[in-house]
Amino acid sequence: MNPHSVIQSVTDRIIERSRATRERYLDRTRSAYGQRAQRSILGCTNLAHAVAAESPDGKTRLTTTERPNLAIVSAYNDMLSAHQPLGRYPDWIKQAAFGAGGSAQFAGGVPAMCDGITQGQAGMELSLFSRDVIAMSTAIALSHQMYDAAVCLGVCDKIVPGLLIGALTFGHLPVVFVPAGPMPSGISNDEKAKVRQRYAKGEVDRAALLESELRAYHAPGTCTFYGTANSNQMLMEIMGLHLPGASFVPPGTALREALTREAARHALGLAASGEHFTPIAEVISERTLVNGIVGLLATGGSTNHTMHLVAVAQAAGVQINWDDFAEISTVVPLLARVYPNGAADVNQFHAAGGMACLIRGLRRAGLLHEDVVTIMGHGLDAYERVPVLHERHLVWEDGLRASSDASVLREPEAPFNPDGGLKLLRGNLGRAVIKSSAVASEHQVVEAPARVFDSQKALLDAFQRGELEQDFVAVVRFQGPRANGMPELHKLTPALSVLQGMGYHVALVTDGRMSGASGKIPAAIHVTPEAQAGGPLARVRDGDLIRVDARAGVLEVLGGAAWQDREPAPFDPREASWGVGRELFSVARAHAVGAEQGASFFQWG
């Protein structure tokens, strides 16, 4: 089926916009394609260093330079639930690679921080920039030129985009991404949110809040709500970098282990020395990225990917922007209701048909490009199948023909909403995004006086003093990449939800982030240009009438243009410049581009 006319039109526009940078990227990358093992270019001393710690059999395989060698790049640490399962993967991968006639080496680790732990803390101001650090760490891991393919082990927020950006700078290598899977379902997300709101109102104490949180986050695996971590997994599958059906298989299961071992064998089979050479530069294309945007919109995925996908695209020489997201959103229906867009979690989404069912529906509706390269070959046929174990052997079978639970996952003919879950807002305050799929229709338009804060602490203090019991638009500024690294402000959600629950019309406008867990409060986030870079938010004052309209896509100050002549409010950098390692990121803050440009400190040529 030919793609929908809007999907094709946007893709054509991206291709034309990206022509020069994409050609330059591919020219550089293709010049590194070859038929020999990468390590064959190394001198004897170089190679001796690389194999010194290997077993005798490993040394034999690596020094003959005839068999492919697999790089393992991992975000493992044993504190974070999502990454703790990765600790066992390297041994499985090495065993599978050796059994397939190749070899594998642990090339390097990348940092993995958790936004759930740093939420509302100073460390959150390192979070977004950790993506670029992870990209650089991936490049360092692959820089030894010992590898003919790679497997990237990572799950959460900035980690998968960082791994992908780093891998794309080695675009001549095949790369397979390997997830860990979600933890078992705990208490419902709605129950968890209610306890948080009761704590914000002072109705329960810290012990009750902690008990609730421990019931929600309780085992190895990814958090089960549909935030950035699980949006990452959806993207890696729909963009053809996972084995089919791998995204949401739980850790600690025989199927998870079998998929991990198969990922190693499959990656070796994509090396240049074989018959199915598939470098990642050919997988991540303009069409692949559009498929990723479609998947994000159809599932109501994380707002963080309005930055991450832009940054990933730039690493592949492709230029996408928020206009592309907005136009695609007009024709992509919302097909999933997973918290915060609904009551279900990702385990229920997976059980209802999951990725195979979603991809089948989007293909049938003409909303995905078929002319794409994946690690499975050409096209998306393989991604309508699901992995199962038959007598301990991994096979793929046809997935469900239709969703088994229409309250969680639907077909394109009967969607939850006719358009996507993300909207672009424009107006005299700049450009912003809003996760409209999480906001009830009666809250999608708010027109109220501004209450201006220069930190989330200032807003929460005002809430505790009882000063916010009114209709208002909270403007939280100086939260962009150049000010303080663009932290998530999810800690504001319980307080603002309490006020909305009291019947007040409340909205948030910020140049910061609200994460993949953006909730039921209308939040115009990622406002660009940010206040620190001369953006209009620096001129807003208490009492200015602001309209946030998710239906019409409007973000503006009402009442004339006189406010634009004000002197911008000053920014005090001292608070964000030191403590918890922030001293080390001054260069990143100074060189970061805006959110719509990817919020990166890389300079792409």
Coordinates of C-alpha atoms in Angstrom, one line a residue:
M1 CA 0.0 0.0 0.0
N2 CA 1.2 3.5 -0.8
P3 CA 1.7 5.8 2.2
H4 CA -1.0 8.3 3.1
S5 CA -0.6 11.4 1.0
V6 CA 0.2 13.6 4.1
I7 CA 2.8 11.0 5.3
Q8 CA 4.4 11.0 1.8
S9 CA 4.3 14.8 1.5
V10 CA 6.0 15.4 4.9
T11 CA 8.6 12.7 4.0
D12 CA 9.3 14.4 0.6
R13 CA 9.8 17.7 2.4
I14 CA 12.2 16.1 4.9
I15 CA 14.1 14.4 2.1
E16 CA 14.5 17.7 0.2
R17 CA 15.4 19.7 3.3
S18 CA 18.0 17.1 4.3
R19 CA 19.5 16.5 0.8
A20 CA 22.9 18.1 1.4
T21 CA 23.4 16.8 5.0
R22 CA 22.2 13.3 4.3
E23 CA 24.3 12.9 1.2
R24 CA 27.3 14.2 3.1
Y25 CA 26.7 11.7 5.9
L26 CA 26.2 8.8 3.6
D27 CA 29.2 9.6 1.5
R28 CA 31.4 9.6 4.6
T29 CA 29.9 6.5 6.0
R30 CA 29.8 4.4 2.8
S31 CA 33.5 5.1 2.3
A32 CA 34.1 2.9 5.4
Y33 CA 32.0 0.0 4.1
G34 CA 34.2 -3.0 3.3
Q35 CA 34.3 -6.8 3.1
R36 CA 37.1 -7.5 5.6
A37 CA 37.0 -7.6 9.3
Q38 CA 37.5 -4.2 10.8
R39 CA 40.5 -5.3 12.9
S40 CA 42.4 -6.3 9.8
I41 CA 43.6 -2.7 9.4
L42 CA 45.3 -2.8 12.9
G43 CA 49.0 -3.3 13.3
C44 CA 50.3 -6.3 15.2
T45 CA 50.9 -4.3 18.3
N46 CA 47.4 -2.8 18.2
L47 CA 45.9 -6.2 17.8
A48 CA 48.0 -7.7 20.6
H49 CA 46.7 -5.1 23.0
A50 CA 43.1 -5.9 22.0
V51 CA 43.4 -9.7 22.5
A52 CA 45.8 -9.8 25.5
A53 CA 43.1 -10.7 28.0
E54 CA 41.3 -13.3 25.8
S55 CA 41.2 -17.0 26.2
P56 CA 43.4 -19.1 23.9
D57 CA 40.4 -19.9 21.6
G58 CA 39.4 -16.2 21.7
K59 CA 42.9 -15.1 20.7
T60 CA 42.9 -17.6 17.8
R61 CA 39.6 -16.3 16.4
L62 CA 40.5 -12.6 16.8
T63 CA 44.1 -12.8 15.4
T64 CA 43.1 -14.6 12.2
T65 CA 40.9 -11.6 11.3
E66 CA 38.5 -13.8 9.3
R67 CA 35.6 -14.1 11.6
P68 CA 33.3 -11.2 12.7
N69 CA 33.7 -9.7 16.1
L70 CA 30.7 -8.2 18.0
A71 CA 30.9 -5.1 20.2
I72 CA 28.8 -5.0 23.4
V73 CA 28.0 -1.5 24.5
S74 CA 25.9 -1.5 27.7
A75 CA 24.2 0.8 30.1
Y76 CA 24.2 -1.8 32.9
N77 CA 24.2 -0.8 36.5
D78 CA 22.7 -2.7 39.4
M79 CA 20.9 0.2 41.0
L80 CA 18.4 1.0 38.3
S81 CA 15.6 -1.5 37.9
A82 CA 15.5 -1.1 34.1
H83 CA 19.2 -1.8 33.6
Q84 CA 19.9 -4.3 36.4
P85 CA 18.8 -7.2 34.1
L86 CA 21.5 -6.3 31.6
G87 CA 24.2 -7.6 33.9
R88 CA 23.8 -11.2 32.6
Y89 CA 23.6 -10.3 28.9
P90 CA 27.3 -10.1 28.1
D91 CA 27.9 -13.7 28.9
W92 CA 24.9 -14.8 26.9
I93 CA 26.0 -12.7 24.0
K94 CA 29.6 -14.0 24.0
Q95 CA 28.4 -17.6 24.2
A96 CA 25.9 -17.1 21.3
A97 CA 28.5 -15.2 19.2
F98 CA 31.1 -17.9 19.7
G99 CA 28.6 -20.6 18.9
A100 CA 27.7 -18.8 15.7
G101 CA 31.4 -18.8 14.6
G102 CA 32.3 -15.3 15.6
S103 CA 33.3 -13.6 18.8
A104 CA 32.2 -10.8 21.1
Q105 CA 33.9 -8.4 23.4
F106 CA 32.5 -6.0 26.0
A107 CA 33.5 -2.7 24.2
G108 CA 32.4 -0.3 26.9
G109 CA 29.8 0.9 29.3
V110 CA 27.8 4.1 29.1
P111 CA 26.3 6.1 32.0
A112 CA 22.7 5.5 32.9
M113 CA 20.9 7.9 35.2
C114 CA 17.2 7.7 36.2
D115 CA 14.9 10.6 36.0
G116 CA 12.7 8.9 38.5
I117 CA 15.4 9.2 41.1
T118 CA 16.6 12.7 40.2
Q119 CA 13.1 14.1 39.8
G120 CA 12.9 17.4 41.6
Q121 CA 16.6 17.2 42.6
A122 CA 19.7 19.1 41.4
G123 CA 21.0 16.0 39.6
M124 CA 18.0 16.3 37.2
E125 CA 19.9 19.2 35.6
L126 CA 22.4 16.7 34.2
S127 CA 19.8 14.4 32.8
L128 CA 19.2 15.8 29.3
F129 CA 22.9 16.4 28.7
S130 CA 23.6 12.8 29.7
R131 CA 22.2 11.8 26.3
D132 CA 25.1 13.5 24.6
V133 CA 27.6 12.1 27.1
I134 CA 26.2 8.6 26.3
A135 CA 26.6 9.2 22.6
M136 CA 30.3 10.2 23.2
S137 CA 30.8 7.2 25.4
T138 CA 29.4 4.9 22.7
A139 CA 31.8 6.4 20.2
I140 CA 34.7 5.8 22.6
A141 CA 33.6 2.2 23.1
L142 CA 33.6 1.6 19.3
S143 CA 36.7 3.6 18.6
H144 CA 39.1 0.7 18.8
Q145 CA 38.2 -0.5 15.3
M146 CA 37.9 -4.1 16.5
Y147 CA 34.3 -4.6 15.7
D148 CA 32.2 -5.7 12.7
A149 CA 28.8 -5.2 14.3
A150 CA 27.4 -4.1 17.7
V151 CA 24.7 -4.8 20.2
C152 CA 23.6 -1.8 22.3
L153 CA 22.1 -2.6 25.7
G154 CA 20.0 0.2 27.1
V155 CA 16.4 1.0 28.1
C156 CA 15.5 4.4 29.6
D157 CA 15.1 8.0 28.9
K158 CA 18.3 9.5 27.4
I159 CA 20.1 6.2 27.2
V160 CA 18.6 4.7 24.0
P161 CA 18.8 8.0 22.1
G162 CA 22.3 8.5 23.2
L163 CA 23.4 5.0 22.2
L164 CA 21.7 5.5 18.8
I165 CA 23.4 8.9 18.2
G166 CA 26.7 7.4 19.1
A167 CA 26.1 4.3 16.9
L168 CA 25.2 6.5 13.9
T169 CA 28.7 8.0 14.0
F170 CA 29.8 4.5 13.2
G171 CA 27.2 4.1 10.5
H172 CA 29.2 1.5 8.6
L173 CA 28.5 -1.0 11.4
P174 CA 25.4 -3.1 11.8
V175 CA 23.8 -2.4 15.2
V176 CA 21.0 -4.3 17.0
F177 CA 19.4 -2.8 20.1
V178 CA 18.6 -5.2 23.0
P179 CA 16.1 -4.2 25.7
A180 CA 15.5 -5.6 29.1
G181 CA 11.7 -5.5 29.3
P182 CA 9.2 -4.2 31.8
M183 CA 8.8 -5.2 35.5
P184 CA 5.6 -7.0 36.5
S185 CA 2.6 -4.8 37.0
G186 CA 2.3 -3.3 40.5
I187 CA -0.4 -1.1 41.9
S188 CA -2.3 0.8 39.2
N189 CA -0.9 4.1 38.0
D190 CA -4.2 5.8 38.9
E191 CA -3.9 4.6 42.5
K192 CA -0.2 5.8 42.6
A193 CA -1.2 9.2 41.3
K194 CA -4.0 9.6 43.9
V195 CA -1.6 8.9 46.8
R196 CA 0.8 11.5 45.4
Q197 CA -2.0 14.0 45.3
R198 CA -3.1 13.2 48.8
Y199 CA 0.5 13.7 50.0
A200 CA 0.6 17.0 48.2
K201 CA -2.5 18.1 50.1
G202 CA -1.0 16.9 53.4
E203 CA -3.6 14.1 53.8
V204 CA -1.1 11.3 54.1
D205 CA 2.4 11.2 55.5
R206 CA 5.8 10.3 53.9
A207 CA 5.5 6.7 55.1
A208 CA 2.2 6.2 53.3
L209 CA 3.7 7.8 50.1
L210 CA 6.8 5.6 50.3
E211 CA 4.7 2.5 50.8
S212 CA 2.7 3.4 47.6
E213 CA 5.8 4.1 45.6
L214 CA 7.4 0.8 46.6
R215 CA 4.3 -1.1 45.5
A216 CA 4.5 0.7 42.1
Y217 CA 8.3 0.3 41.5
H218 CA 9.0 -3.1 43.0
A219 CA 11.1 -5.4 40.7
P220 CA 13.8 -5.6 38.0
G221 CA 12.6 -4.2 34.7
T222 CA 11.4 -0.9 33.2
C223 CA 8.7 1.2 34.9
T224 CA 5.4 0.0 33.5
F225 CA 3.9 3.4 32.6
Y226 CA 4.3 4.7 29.0
G227 CA 7.0 7.3 29.6
T228 CA 10.2 7.8 27.7
A229 CA 11.7 4.4 28.5
N230 CA 8.9 2.4 27.0
S231 CA 8.5 4.9 24.2
N232 CA 12.2 4.2 23.4
Q233 CA 11.4 0.5 23.0
M234 CA 8.4 1.2 20.8
L235 CA 10.6 3.4 18.6
M236 CA 13.4 0.8 18.3
E237 CA 10.9 -1.8 17.1
I238 CA 9.0 0.3 14.7
M239 CA 12.2 1.7 13.3
G240 CA 13.6 -1.8 12.7
L241 CA 16.4 -1.9 15.3
H242 CA 14.9 -4.6 17.6
L243 CA 14.2 -8.2 16.9
P244 CA 10.5 -8.4 16.2
G245 CA 8.4 -8.5 19.4
A246 CA 11.4 -7.9 21.7
S247 CA 10.3 -4.6 23.2
F248 CA 8.1 -5.7 26.1
V249 CA 9.1 -9.3 26.9
P250 CA 9.8 -9.3 30.7
P251 CA 13.2 -9.8 32.2
G252 CA 14.0 -13.0 34.1
T253 CA 12.2 -15.2 31.5
A254 CA 13.5 -17.9 29.2
L255 CA 12.1 -15.9 26.2
R256 CA 14.0 -12.8 27.2
E257 CA 17.3 -14.8 27.4
A258 CA 16.5 -16.5 24.0
L259 CA 15.9 -13.1 22.4
T260 CA 19.2 -11.8 23.8
R261 CA 21.2 -14.7 22.5
E262 CA 19.5 -14.4 19.1
A263 CA 20.3 -10.7 18.9
A264 CA 24.0 -11.6 19.1
R265 CA 23.7 -14.2 16.4
H266 CA 21.6 -11.9 14.2
A267 CA 24.0 -9.0 14.6
L268 CA 26.9 -11.1 13.5
G269 CA 24.9 -12.2 10.4
L270 CA 24.6 -8.5 9.3
A271 CA 28.4 -7.9 9.2
A272 CA 30.1 -7.0 6.0
S273 CA 31.7 -10.4 5.7
G274 CA 28.3 -12.1 5.3
E275 CA 25.5 -12.1 2.8
H276 CA 23.2 -9.7 4.6
F277 CA 25.3 -6.7 5.3
T278 CA 23.0 -4.1 6.9
P279 CA 24.9 -1.1 8.4
I280 CA 22.9 1.2 10.6
A281 CA 23.4 4.1 8.3
E282 CA 21.0 2.4 5.8
V283 CA 18.5 1.5 8.5
I284 CA 18.0 5.0 9.9
S285 CA 16.7 7.0 6.9
E286 CA 14.1 9.8 6.4
R287 CA 11.4 7.1 6.0
T288 CA 12.4 5.2 9.1
L289 CA 12.3 8.4 11.1
V290 CA 8.9 9.3 9.8
N291 CA 7.7 5.8 10.8
G292 CA 9.1 6.5 14.3
I293 CA 7.1 9.8 14.5
V294 CA 4.0 7.9 13.4
G295 CA 4.5 5.3 16.1
L296 CA 5.1 8.0 18.7
L297 CA 1.9 9.8 17.8
A298 CA -0.3 6.7 17.5
T299 CA 0.7 5.5 21.0
G300 CA 0.7 8.9 22.8
G301 CA 4.4 8.6 23.4
S302 CA 6.8 10.7 25.4
T303 CA 7.2 14.4 24.7
N304 CA 10.9 14.0 25.2
H305 CA 11.1 12.5 21.7
T306 CA 10.2 15.8 20.1
M307 CA 13.9 16.5 21.0
H308 CA 15.5 13.1 20.9
L309 CA 14.2 12.1 17.4
V310 CA 15.4 15.5 16.1
A311 CA 18.9 14.8 17.6
V312 CA 19.0 11.3 16.3
A313 CA 18.0 12.5 12.8
Q314 CA 20.8 15.0 12.8
A315 CA 23.3 12.3 13.6
A316 CA 22.1 10.5 10.4
G317 CA 22.2 13.7 8.3
V318 CA 18.4 14.2 8.4
Q319 CA 16.6 17.4 9.3
I320 CA 13.2 17.1 11.0
N321 CA 11.3 19.7 13.0
W322 CA 8.1 20.2 15.0
D323 CA 6.1 21.2 11.9
D324 CA 6.7 17.7 10.7
F325 CA 5.4 16.2 13.9
A326 CA 2.4 18.5 13.8
E327 CA 1.4 17.7 10.2
I328 CA 1.8 14.0 10.7
S329 CA -0.3 14.3 13.8
T330 CA -3.3 15.5 11.8
V331 CA -3.6 12.1 10.1
V332 CA -2.3 9.6 12.7
P333 CA -5.0 8.4 15.0
L334 CA -4.4 7.7 18.7
L335 CA -4.5 3.9 19.0
A336 CA -3.2 3.2 22.5
R337 CA -4.4 4.2 26.0
V338 CA -1.5 3.5 28.3
Y339 CA -0.8 5.6 31.4
P340 CA -0.6 8.6 31.5
N341 CA -3.0 8.5 28.5
G342 CA -5.2 5.9 30.1
A343 CA -5.4 3.4 33.0
A344 CA -3.4 0.5 31.4
D345 CA 0.3 -0.2 31.7
V346 CA 2.7 -1.5 29.0
N347 CA 2.2 -5.1 30.2
Q348 CA -1.5 -4.8 29.3
F349 CA -0.6 -3.2 26.0
H350 CA 1.7 -6.1 25.2
A351 CA -1.0 -8.6 26.2
A352 CA -3.6 -6.8 24.0
G353 CA -1.5 -7.4 20.9
G354 CA 1.3 -5.0 21.4
M355 CA 3.7 -3.9 18.8
A356 CA 2.8 -6.5 16.2
C357 CA -0.9 -5.5 16.3
L358 CA 0.0 -1.8 16.3
I359 CA 2.3 -2.1 13.3
R360 CA -0.3 -4.3 11.4
G361 CA -3.0 -1.7 11.9
L362 CA -0.8 1.3 10.9
R363 CA 0.4 -0.6 7.8
R364 CA -3.2 -1.4 6.8
A365 CA -4.1 2.3 7.2
G366 CA -1.2 3.3 4.9
L367 CA 0.5 5.3 7.7
L368 CA 3.9 3.5 7.6
H369 CA 6.5 3.5 4.9
E370 CA 7.2 0.0 3.6
D371 CA 10.3 1.1 1.6
V372 CA 12.6 0.8 4.6
V373 CA 15.6 -1.3 5.6
T374 CA 15.4 -3.0 9.0
I375 CA 17.8 -5.5 10.7
M376 CA 15.3 -8.1 9.4
G377 CA 15.7 -7.1 5.8
H378 CA 13.5 -4.9 3.6
G379 CA 10.0 -3.8 4.7
L380 CA 8.0 -4.4 7.9
D381 CA 6.5 -7.9 7.3
A382 CA 8.7 -9.4 10.1
Y383 CA 7.4 -7.0 12.6
E384 CA 3.8 -8.4 12.5
R385 CA 5.2 -11.6 14.0
V386 CA 5.9 -12.4 17.7
P387 CA 8.6 -14.5 19.3
V388 CA 7.6 -17.7 21.2
L389 CA 9.5 -20.7 22.5
H390 CA 8.7 -24.1 21.2
E391 CA 10.6 -26.8 23.1
R392 CA 13.2 -24.2 24.0
H393 CA 13.6 -23.1 20.4
L394 CA 12.9 -19.5 19.5
V395 CA 10.5 -19.1 16.6
W396 CA 8.3 -16.3 15.3
E397 CA 4.5 -16.7 14.8
D398 CA 1.9 -14.4 13.4
G399 CA 0.7 -11.8 16.1
L400 CA -2.9 -11.1 16.9
R401 CA -4.9 -10.0 13.9
A402 CA -6.7 -7.5 16.0
S403 CA -6.5 -6.1 19.5
S404 CA -7.8 -8.4 22.3
D405 CA -8.6 -5.4 24.5
A406 CA -10.1 -2.4 22.8
S407 CA -9.8 -0.4 26.1
V408 CA -6.0 -0.5 25.7
L409 CA -5.3 -0.9 22.0
R410 CA -7.5 -0.2 19.0
E411 CA -7.6 -0.5 15.3
P412 CA -7.2 2.6 13.0
E413 CA -10.9 2.3 12.0
A414 CA -12.0 2.9 15.6
P415 CA -9.3 5.0 17.3
F416 CA -9.5 6.7 20.7
N417 CA -8.9 10.0 19.0
P418 CA -8.7 10.8 15.3
D419 CA -5.4 12.6 15.6
G420 CA -2.1 12.0 17.3
G421 CA -1.2 12.4 21.0
L422 CA 1.2 15.4 20.6
K423 CA 0.4 18.9 19.4
L424 CA 2.5 21.9 18.4
L425 CA 1.6 25.2 20.0
R426 CA 2.5 28.5 18.3
G427 CA 2.1 32.2 19.2
N428 CA 3.8 35.3 20.6
L429 CA 5.3 33.2 23.4
G430 CA 7.2 31.0 20.9
R431 CA 6.7 27.4 19.9
A432 CA 6.0 24.6 22.3
V433 CA 4.6 21.0 22.4
I434 CA 1.8 19.6 24.5
K435 CA 0.8 16.0 25.2
S436 CA -2.8 16.5 24.4
S437 CA -3.7 12.8 24.5
A438 CA -3.3 12.9 28.3
V439 CA -5.5 16.0 28.8
A440 CA -9.3 15.8 29.1
S441 CA -11.2 17.8 26.5
E442 CA -12.6 20.2 29.1
H443 CA -9.0 21.2 30.1
Q444 CA -7.5 21.6 26.7
V445 CA -8.2 25.4 26.5
V446 CA -7.1 27.6 29.5
E447 CA -7.2 31.4 29.4
A448 CA -6.1 32.9 32.8
P449 CA -3.7 35.3 34.4
A450 CA 0.0 34.3 34.6
R451 CA 1.7 33.4 37.8
V452 CA 5.5 33.6 37.1
F453 CA 8.1 31.5 38.8
D454 CA 11.8 31.1 38.1
S455 CA 12.0 27.6 39.6
Q456 CA 9.8 24.7 40.4
K457 CA 10.6 25.2 44.1
A458 CA 9.1 28.7 44.0
L459 CA 5.9 27.3 42.6
L460 CA 5.7 24.5 45.1
D461 CA 6.3 26.9 48.0
A462 CA 3.5 29.2 46.8
F463 CA 1.2 26.1 46.6
Q464 CA 2.1 25.1 50.2
R465 CA 1.3 28.7 51.3
G466 CA -2.1 28.4 49.7
E467 CA -1.5 31.3 47.2
L468 CA -2.5 29.4 44.1
E469 CA -6.1 28.6 44.8
Q470 CA -7.4 30.4 41.7
D471 CA -7.5 30.2 37.9
F472 CA -4.0 30.8 36.6
V473 CA -1.3 29.8 34.1
A474 CA 1.9 28.8 35.8
V475 CA 4.9 30.2 33.9
V476 CA 8.0 28.4 35.0
R477 CA 10.9 29.8 33.1
F478 CA 14.8 29.7 33.0
Q479 CA 14.4 25.9 32.7
G480 CA 15.8 25.5 29.2
P481 CA 19.0 23.8 28.0
R482 CA 21.1 27.0 28.2
A483 CA 19.8 28.0 31.6
N484 CA 20.1 24.9 33.7
G485 CA 20.1 21.9 31.4
M486 CA 16.3 21.6 30.9
P487 CA 15.3 19.4 33.8
E488 CA 12.0 17.6 34.0
L489 CA 9.4 19.4 36.2
H490 CA 7.2 16.4 36.9
K491 CA 7.3 17.2 40.6
L492 CA 4.8 19.9 39.8
T493 CA 2.2 17.5 38.6
P494 CA 0.6 16.5 42.0
A495 CA 0.3 20.1 43.2
L496 CA -1.2 21.3 39.9
S497 CA -3.5 18.3 39.8
V498 CA -4.8 19.1 43.2
L499 CA -5.7 22.6 42.1
Q500 CA -7.4 21.4 38.9
G501 CA -9.3 18.9 41.0
M502 CA -10.6 21.8 43.2
G503 CA -12.2 23.2 40.1
Y504 CA -9.6 25.8 39.1
H505 CA -8.6 26.3 35.5
V506 CA -4.8 25.6 35.6
A507 CA -2.1 25.2 32.9
L508 CA 1.7 25.2 32.8
V509 CA 3.9 27.0 30.4
T510 CA 7.6 26.3 30.6
D511 CA 10.9 26.1 28.7
G512 CA 11.6 23.0 30.7
R513 CA 10.4 19.5 30.3
M514 CA 7.6 17.5 31.8
S515 CA 8.8 14.1 30.7
G516 CA 7.1 11.1 29.2
A517 CA 4.9 11.0 32.3
S518 CA 3.2 14.3 31.4
G519 CA -0.2 14.0 33.0
K520 CA -3.6 15.5 33.0
I521 CA -2.6 19.2 33.4
P522 CA -2.4 21.0 30.1
A523 CA 1.4 21.7 29.8
A524 CA 2.9 23.8 27.1
I525 CA 6.5 22.5 27.4
H526 CA 9.9 22.9 25.6
V527 CA 9.0 26.6 24.9
T528 CA 11.4 27.8 22.2
P529 CA 13.3 30.1 22.2
E530 CA 14.0 29.6 25.9
A531 CA 14.0 32.6 28.3
Q532 CA 17.8 32.5 28.8
A533 CA 18.2 32.8 25.0
G534 CA 16.1 35.9 24.7
G535 CA 12.7 34.1 24.5
P536 CA 9.5 35.9 25.3
L537 CA 8.9 34.1 28.5
A538 CA 11.5 36.4 30.1
R539 CA 9.1 39.4 29.5
V540 CA 6.0 37.8 31.0
R541 CA 4.8 39.2 34.4
D542 CA 2.3 38.2 37.0
G543 CA -1.2 39.1 35.8
D544 CA -0.6 38.9 32.0
L545 CA -3.5 37.1 30.4
I546 CA -2.2 33.9 28.7
R547 CA -4.1 31.5 26.4
V548 CA -3.1 27.9 26.1
D549 CA -5.2 26.2 23.5
A550 CA -4.4 22.6 22.6
R551 CA -7.2 22.4 20.1
A552 CA -6.2 25.4 18.0
G553 CA -2.5 25.1 18.7
V554 CA -2.2 28.5 20.3
L555 CA 0.2 29.8 23.0
E556 CA 0.1 33.5 23.5
V557 CA -0.2 36.5 25.7
L558 CA -3.4 38.5 25.1
G559 CA -4.0 42.2 25.3
G560 CA -1.6 43.8 22.8
A561 CA 2.1 43.9 22.2
A562 CA 3.2 46.4 25.0
W563 CA 4.5 43.6 27.1
Q564 CA 7.1 42.8 24.4
D565 CA 8.8 46.2 25.1
R566 CA 9.6 45.3 28.7
E567 CA 13.1 44.6 29.8
P568 CA 13.6 40.8 30.1
A569 CA 13.9 39.4 33.6
P570 CA 17.4 38.7 34.6
F571 CA 18.7 35.1 35.0
D572 CA 20.9 34.2 37.9
P573 CA 23.1 31.3 36.8
R574 CA 24.6 30.7 40.2
E575 CA 21.9 28.2 41.3
A576 CA 22.5 25.9 38.3
S577 CA 26.3 26.3 38.0
W578 CA 27.6 24.2 40.8
G579 CA 26.8 21.1 43.0
V580 CA 26.1 17.5 42.1
G581 CA 28.5 17.7 39.2
R582 CA 26.9 20.7 37.5
E583 CA 30.3 22.5 37.4
L584 CA 31.4 20.0 34.7
F585 CA 28.5 20.9 32.3
S586 CA 29.1 24.7 31.9
V587 CA 30.3 24.1 28.3
A588 CA 27.3 22.0 27.5
R589 CA 24.9 24.8 28.8
A590 CA 26.8 27.4 26.9
H591 CA 26.7 25.6 23.5
A592 CA 23.3 23.9 23.7
V593 CA 20.8 24.6 20.9
G594 CA 17.1 25.0 21.5
A595 CA 14.6 22.2 22.2
E596 CA 13.2 22.1 18.6
Q597 CA 16.8 21.8 17.3
G598 CA 17.3 18.7 19.6
A599 CA 18.7 20.5 22.7
S600 CA 22.2 19.1 22.0
F601 CA 25.6 20.6 22.5
F602 CA 26.9 18.8 19.4
Q603 CA 27.8 20.9 16.3
W604 CA 26.8 18.8 13.3
G605 CA 28.7 19.6 10.1

